[in-house]
Coordinates of C-alpha atoms and ligand atoms in Angstrom, one line a residue:
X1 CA -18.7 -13.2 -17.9
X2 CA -18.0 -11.8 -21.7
X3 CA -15.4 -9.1 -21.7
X4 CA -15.8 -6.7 -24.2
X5 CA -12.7 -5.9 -26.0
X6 CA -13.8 -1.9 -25.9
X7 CA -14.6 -1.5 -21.8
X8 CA -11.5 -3.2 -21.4
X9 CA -9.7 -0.4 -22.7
X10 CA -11.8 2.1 -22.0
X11 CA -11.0 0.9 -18.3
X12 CA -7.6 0.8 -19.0
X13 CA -7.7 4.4 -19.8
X14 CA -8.6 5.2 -16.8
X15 CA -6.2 7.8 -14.9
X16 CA -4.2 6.2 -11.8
X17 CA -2.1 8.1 -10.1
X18 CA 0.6 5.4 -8.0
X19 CA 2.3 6.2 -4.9
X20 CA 5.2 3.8 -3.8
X21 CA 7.4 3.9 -1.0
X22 CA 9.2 3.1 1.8
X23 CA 6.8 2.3 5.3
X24 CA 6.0 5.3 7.5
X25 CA 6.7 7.6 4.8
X26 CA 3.3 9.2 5.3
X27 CA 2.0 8.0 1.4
X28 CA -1.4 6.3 2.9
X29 CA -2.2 10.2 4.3
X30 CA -1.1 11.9 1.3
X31 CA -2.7 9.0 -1.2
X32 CA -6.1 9.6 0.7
X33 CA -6.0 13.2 0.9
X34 CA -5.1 13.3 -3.0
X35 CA -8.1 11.0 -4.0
X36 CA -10.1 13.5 -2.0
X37 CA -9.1 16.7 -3.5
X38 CA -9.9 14.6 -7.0
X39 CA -12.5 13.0 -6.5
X40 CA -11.0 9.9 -7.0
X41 CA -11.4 6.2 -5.8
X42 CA -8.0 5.0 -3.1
X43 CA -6.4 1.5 -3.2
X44 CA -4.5 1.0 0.3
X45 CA -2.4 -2.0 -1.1
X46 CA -0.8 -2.5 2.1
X47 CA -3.7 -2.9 3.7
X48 CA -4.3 -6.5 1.5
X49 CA -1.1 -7.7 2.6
X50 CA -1.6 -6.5 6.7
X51 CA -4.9 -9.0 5.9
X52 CA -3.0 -11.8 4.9
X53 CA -0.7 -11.6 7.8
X54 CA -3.9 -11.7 9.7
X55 CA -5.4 -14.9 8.1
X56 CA -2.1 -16.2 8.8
X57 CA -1.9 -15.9 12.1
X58 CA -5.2 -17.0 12.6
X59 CA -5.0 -20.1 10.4
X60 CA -1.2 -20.8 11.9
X61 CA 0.4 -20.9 8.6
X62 CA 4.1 -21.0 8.6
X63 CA 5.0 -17.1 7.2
X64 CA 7.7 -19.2 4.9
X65 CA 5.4 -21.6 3.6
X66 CA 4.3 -20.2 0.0
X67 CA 2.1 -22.3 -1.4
X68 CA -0.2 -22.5 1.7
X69 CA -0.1 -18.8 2.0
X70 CA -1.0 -18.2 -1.7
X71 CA -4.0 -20.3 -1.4
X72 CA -5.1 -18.6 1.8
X73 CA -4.9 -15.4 0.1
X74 CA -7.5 -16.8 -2.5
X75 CA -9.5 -17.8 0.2
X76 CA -9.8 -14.4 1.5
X77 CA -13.1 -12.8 2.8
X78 CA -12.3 -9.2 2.5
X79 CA -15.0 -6.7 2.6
X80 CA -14.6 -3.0 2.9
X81 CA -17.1 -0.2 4.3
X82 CA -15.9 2.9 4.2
X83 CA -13.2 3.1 6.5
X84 CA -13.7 0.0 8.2
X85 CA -12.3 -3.3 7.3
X86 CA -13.4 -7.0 7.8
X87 CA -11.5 -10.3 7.6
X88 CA -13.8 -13.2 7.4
X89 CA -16.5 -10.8 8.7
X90 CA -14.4 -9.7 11.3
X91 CA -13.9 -6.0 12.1
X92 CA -10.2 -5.9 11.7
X93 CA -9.4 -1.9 10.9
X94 CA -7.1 -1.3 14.4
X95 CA -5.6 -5.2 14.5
X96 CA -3.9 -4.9 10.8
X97 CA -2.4 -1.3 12.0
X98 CA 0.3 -3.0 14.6
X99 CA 3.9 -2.7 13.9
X100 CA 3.8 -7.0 13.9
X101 CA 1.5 -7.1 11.3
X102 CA 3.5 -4.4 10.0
X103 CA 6.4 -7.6 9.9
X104 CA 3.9 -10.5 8.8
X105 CA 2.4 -8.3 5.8
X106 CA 6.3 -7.9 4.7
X107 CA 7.2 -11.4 5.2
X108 CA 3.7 -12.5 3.4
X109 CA 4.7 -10.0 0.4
X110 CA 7.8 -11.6 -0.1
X111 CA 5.7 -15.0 -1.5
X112 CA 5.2 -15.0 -5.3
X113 CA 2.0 -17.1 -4.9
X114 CA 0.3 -14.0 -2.5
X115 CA 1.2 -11.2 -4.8
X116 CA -0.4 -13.4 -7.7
X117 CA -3.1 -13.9 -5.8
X118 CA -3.8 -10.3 -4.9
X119 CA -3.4 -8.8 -8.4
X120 CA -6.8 -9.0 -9.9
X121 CA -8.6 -7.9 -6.3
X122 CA -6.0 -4.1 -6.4
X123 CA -6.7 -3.8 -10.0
X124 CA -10.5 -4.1 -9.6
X125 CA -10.3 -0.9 -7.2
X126 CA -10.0 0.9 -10.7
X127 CA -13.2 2.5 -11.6
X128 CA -14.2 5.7 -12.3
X129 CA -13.6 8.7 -12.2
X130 CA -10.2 7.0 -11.2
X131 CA -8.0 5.7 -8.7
X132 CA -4.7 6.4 -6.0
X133 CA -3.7 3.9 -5.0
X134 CA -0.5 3.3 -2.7
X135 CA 1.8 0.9 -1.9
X136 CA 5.5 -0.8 -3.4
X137 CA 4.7 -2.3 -6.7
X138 CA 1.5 -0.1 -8.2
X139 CA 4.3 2.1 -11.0
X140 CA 6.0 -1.2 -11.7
X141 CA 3.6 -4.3 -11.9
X142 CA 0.0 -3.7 -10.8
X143 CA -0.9 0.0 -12.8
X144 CA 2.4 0.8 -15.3
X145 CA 0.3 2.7 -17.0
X146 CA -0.4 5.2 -14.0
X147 CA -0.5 8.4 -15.4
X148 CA 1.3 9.7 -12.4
X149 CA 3.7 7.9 -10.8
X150 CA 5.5 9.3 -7.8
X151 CA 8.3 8.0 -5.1
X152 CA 7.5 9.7 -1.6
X153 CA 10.1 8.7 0.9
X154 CA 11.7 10.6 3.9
X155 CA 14.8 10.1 5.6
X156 CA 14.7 6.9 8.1
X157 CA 14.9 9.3 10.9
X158 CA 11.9 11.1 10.4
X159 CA 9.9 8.6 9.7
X160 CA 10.4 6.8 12.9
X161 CA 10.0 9.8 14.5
X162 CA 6.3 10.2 12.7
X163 CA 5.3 6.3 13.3
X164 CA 6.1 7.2 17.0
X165 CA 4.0 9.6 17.2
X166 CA 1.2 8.3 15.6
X167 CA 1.5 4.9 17.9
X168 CA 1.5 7.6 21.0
X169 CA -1.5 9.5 19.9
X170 CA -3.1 6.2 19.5
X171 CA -2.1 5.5 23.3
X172 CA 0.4 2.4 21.9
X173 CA 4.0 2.8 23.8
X174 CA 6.4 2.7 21.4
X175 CA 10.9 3.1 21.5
X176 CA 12.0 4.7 19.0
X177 CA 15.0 3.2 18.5
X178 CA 13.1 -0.2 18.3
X179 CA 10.7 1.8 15.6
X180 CA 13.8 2.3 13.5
X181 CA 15.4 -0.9 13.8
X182 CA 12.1 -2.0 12.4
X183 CA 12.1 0.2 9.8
X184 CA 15.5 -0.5 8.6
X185 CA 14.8 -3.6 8.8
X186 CA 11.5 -3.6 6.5
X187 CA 13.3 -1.3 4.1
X188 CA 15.9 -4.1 3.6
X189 CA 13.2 -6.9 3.3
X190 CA 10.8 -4.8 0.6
X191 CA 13.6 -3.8 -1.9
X192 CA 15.6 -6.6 -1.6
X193 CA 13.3 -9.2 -2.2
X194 CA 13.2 -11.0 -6.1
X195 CA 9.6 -10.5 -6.9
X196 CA 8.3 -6.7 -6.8
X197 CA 10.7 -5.0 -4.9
X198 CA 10.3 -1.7 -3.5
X199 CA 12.2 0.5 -6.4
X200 CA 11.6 3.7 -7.8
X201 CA 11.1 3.5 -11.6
X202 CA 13.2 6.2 -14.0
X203 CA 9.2 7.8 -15.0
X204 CA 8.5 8.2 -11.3
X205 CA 8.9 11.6 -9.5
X206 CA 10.5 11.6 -6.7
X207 CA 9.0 13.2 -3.3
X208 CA 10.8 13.7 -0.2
X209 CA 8.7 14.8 2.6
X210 CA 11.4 14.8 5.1
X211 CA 11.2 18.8 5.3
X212 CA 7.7 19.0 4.3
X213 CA 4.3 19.1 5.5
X214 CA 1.5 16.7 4.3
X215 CA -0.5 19.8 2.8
X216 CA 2.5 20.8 1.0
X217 CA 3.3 16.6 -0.9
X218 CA -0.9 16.8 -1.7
X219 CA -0.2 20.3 -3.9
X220 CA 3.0 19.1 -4.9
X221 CA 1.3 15.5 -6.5
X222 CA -2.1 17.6 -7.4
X223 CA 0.0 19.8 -9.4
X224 CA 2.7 17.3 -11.4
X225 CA -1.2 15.2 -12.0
X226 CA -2.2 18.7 -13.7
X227 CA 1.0 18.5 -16.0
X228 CA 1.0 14.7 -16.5
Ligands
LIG1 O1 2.2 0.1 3.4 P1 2.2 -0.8 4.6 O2 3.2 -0.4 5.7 O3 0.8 -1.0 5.2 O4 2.6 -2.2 4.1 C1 2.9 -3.3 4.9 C2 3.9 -4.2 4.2 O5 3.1 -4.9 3.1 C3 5.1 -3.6 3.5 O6 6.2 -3.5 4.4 C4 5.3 -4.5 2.3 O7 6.2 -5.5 2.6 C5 4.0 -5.1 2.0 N1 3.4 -4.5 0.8 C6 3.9 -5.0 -0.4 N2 3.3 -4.5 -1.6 C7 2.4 -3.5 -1.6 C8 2.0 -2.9 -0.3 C9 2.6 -3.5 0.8 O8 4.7 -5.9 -0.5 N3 1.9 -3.0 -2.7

């Protein structure tokens, strides 16, 4: 394929707003509804690493064994429509959402050789008009251009609280107190690891939704992407 030098950065122009934060922080509901309101194209990075917890389990791989993991990641058969997602043309939507795929997709993203090989595939969900995309590295390595960058958290509490819920509606028991040991202990994991830690940059604004309603963090992020 020739590149040419113009499309490239034509492309590059392209406006990406990035969403990072902690899990259960309620940025995949806010991400989607904001690339609604625009128009615009969504990137649910964590979704990527959920799969390659997946294909690990499947393929038995050893969740501290890099290399192998990196090369599945290559291998990966991923194929999106609409809201439905397939692994290896499995229907896999509901079996990445559970809290230990939750685990596997942190220990997976902690392996230089699966964020490598998941780079090109999140940057490819850039196209026009433009793109939201959500996760813990899109401000700081995969869009640091984003025109927009923002930091939604909320206090641990209250995002156990809403992961409980959400499991409940879903008719998954769930203990809270288990739900925030997880949490806590995901938190740790995604900005303390060395590559692409969970951080908030010093151009990033930062959203706390503790107190807030989702309506309320979509007007707040349409309106700082107005002023950008
Ligand atoms: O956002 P979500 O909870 O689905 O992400 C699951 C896990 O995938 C995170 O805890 C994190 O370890 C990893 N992840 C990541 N980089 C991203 C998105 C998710 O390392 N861009």
């Amino acid at each position: 394929m020739v590149f040419d030098t113009q499309d490239l950065l034509d492309h590059h122009k392209l406006p990406v707003i990035a969403i990072d934060g902690p899990s259960a922080s309620g940025k995949g509901s806010v991400a989607q509804l904001v690339a609604k309101h625009l128009g615009f194209h969504y990137l649910d990075s964590g979704a990527l690493y959920r799969l390659v917890g997946l294909a690990s389990l499947w393929q038995d791989i050893d969740l501290t064994d890099g290399i192998r993991l990196g090369a599945a990641t290559s291998r990966l058969k991923i194929h999106f429509d609409a809201d439905l997602i397939y692994l290896d043309g499995q229907e896999v939507s509901a079996a990445i959402r559970t809290e230990e795929m939750g685990k596997r997709a942190s220990a997976v993203g902690a392996q230089p050789l699966v964020r490598q090989a998941l780079f090109a595939l999140q940057r490819s969900f850039l196209q026009a008009p433009g793109l939201v995309a959500d996760g813990r590295d899109m401000s700081t390595v995969i869009f640091p251009q984003a025109k927009l960058k923002v930091f939604l958290t909320a206090r641990v509490e209250i995002r156990a609280q809403r992961r409980h819920k959400q499991l409940i509606s879903k008719g998954i028991s769930a203990n809270i107190d288990i739900l925030t040991k997880d949490l806590v202990d995901r938190d740790g994991l995604d900005t303390s690891r060395q590559t692409a830690p969970l951080i908030k940059t010093a151009d990033a604004f930062l959203l706390d939704t503790s107190e807030m309603g989702i309506e309320q963090a979509v007007q707040t992020i349409l309106t700082w992407y107005k002023l950008a």
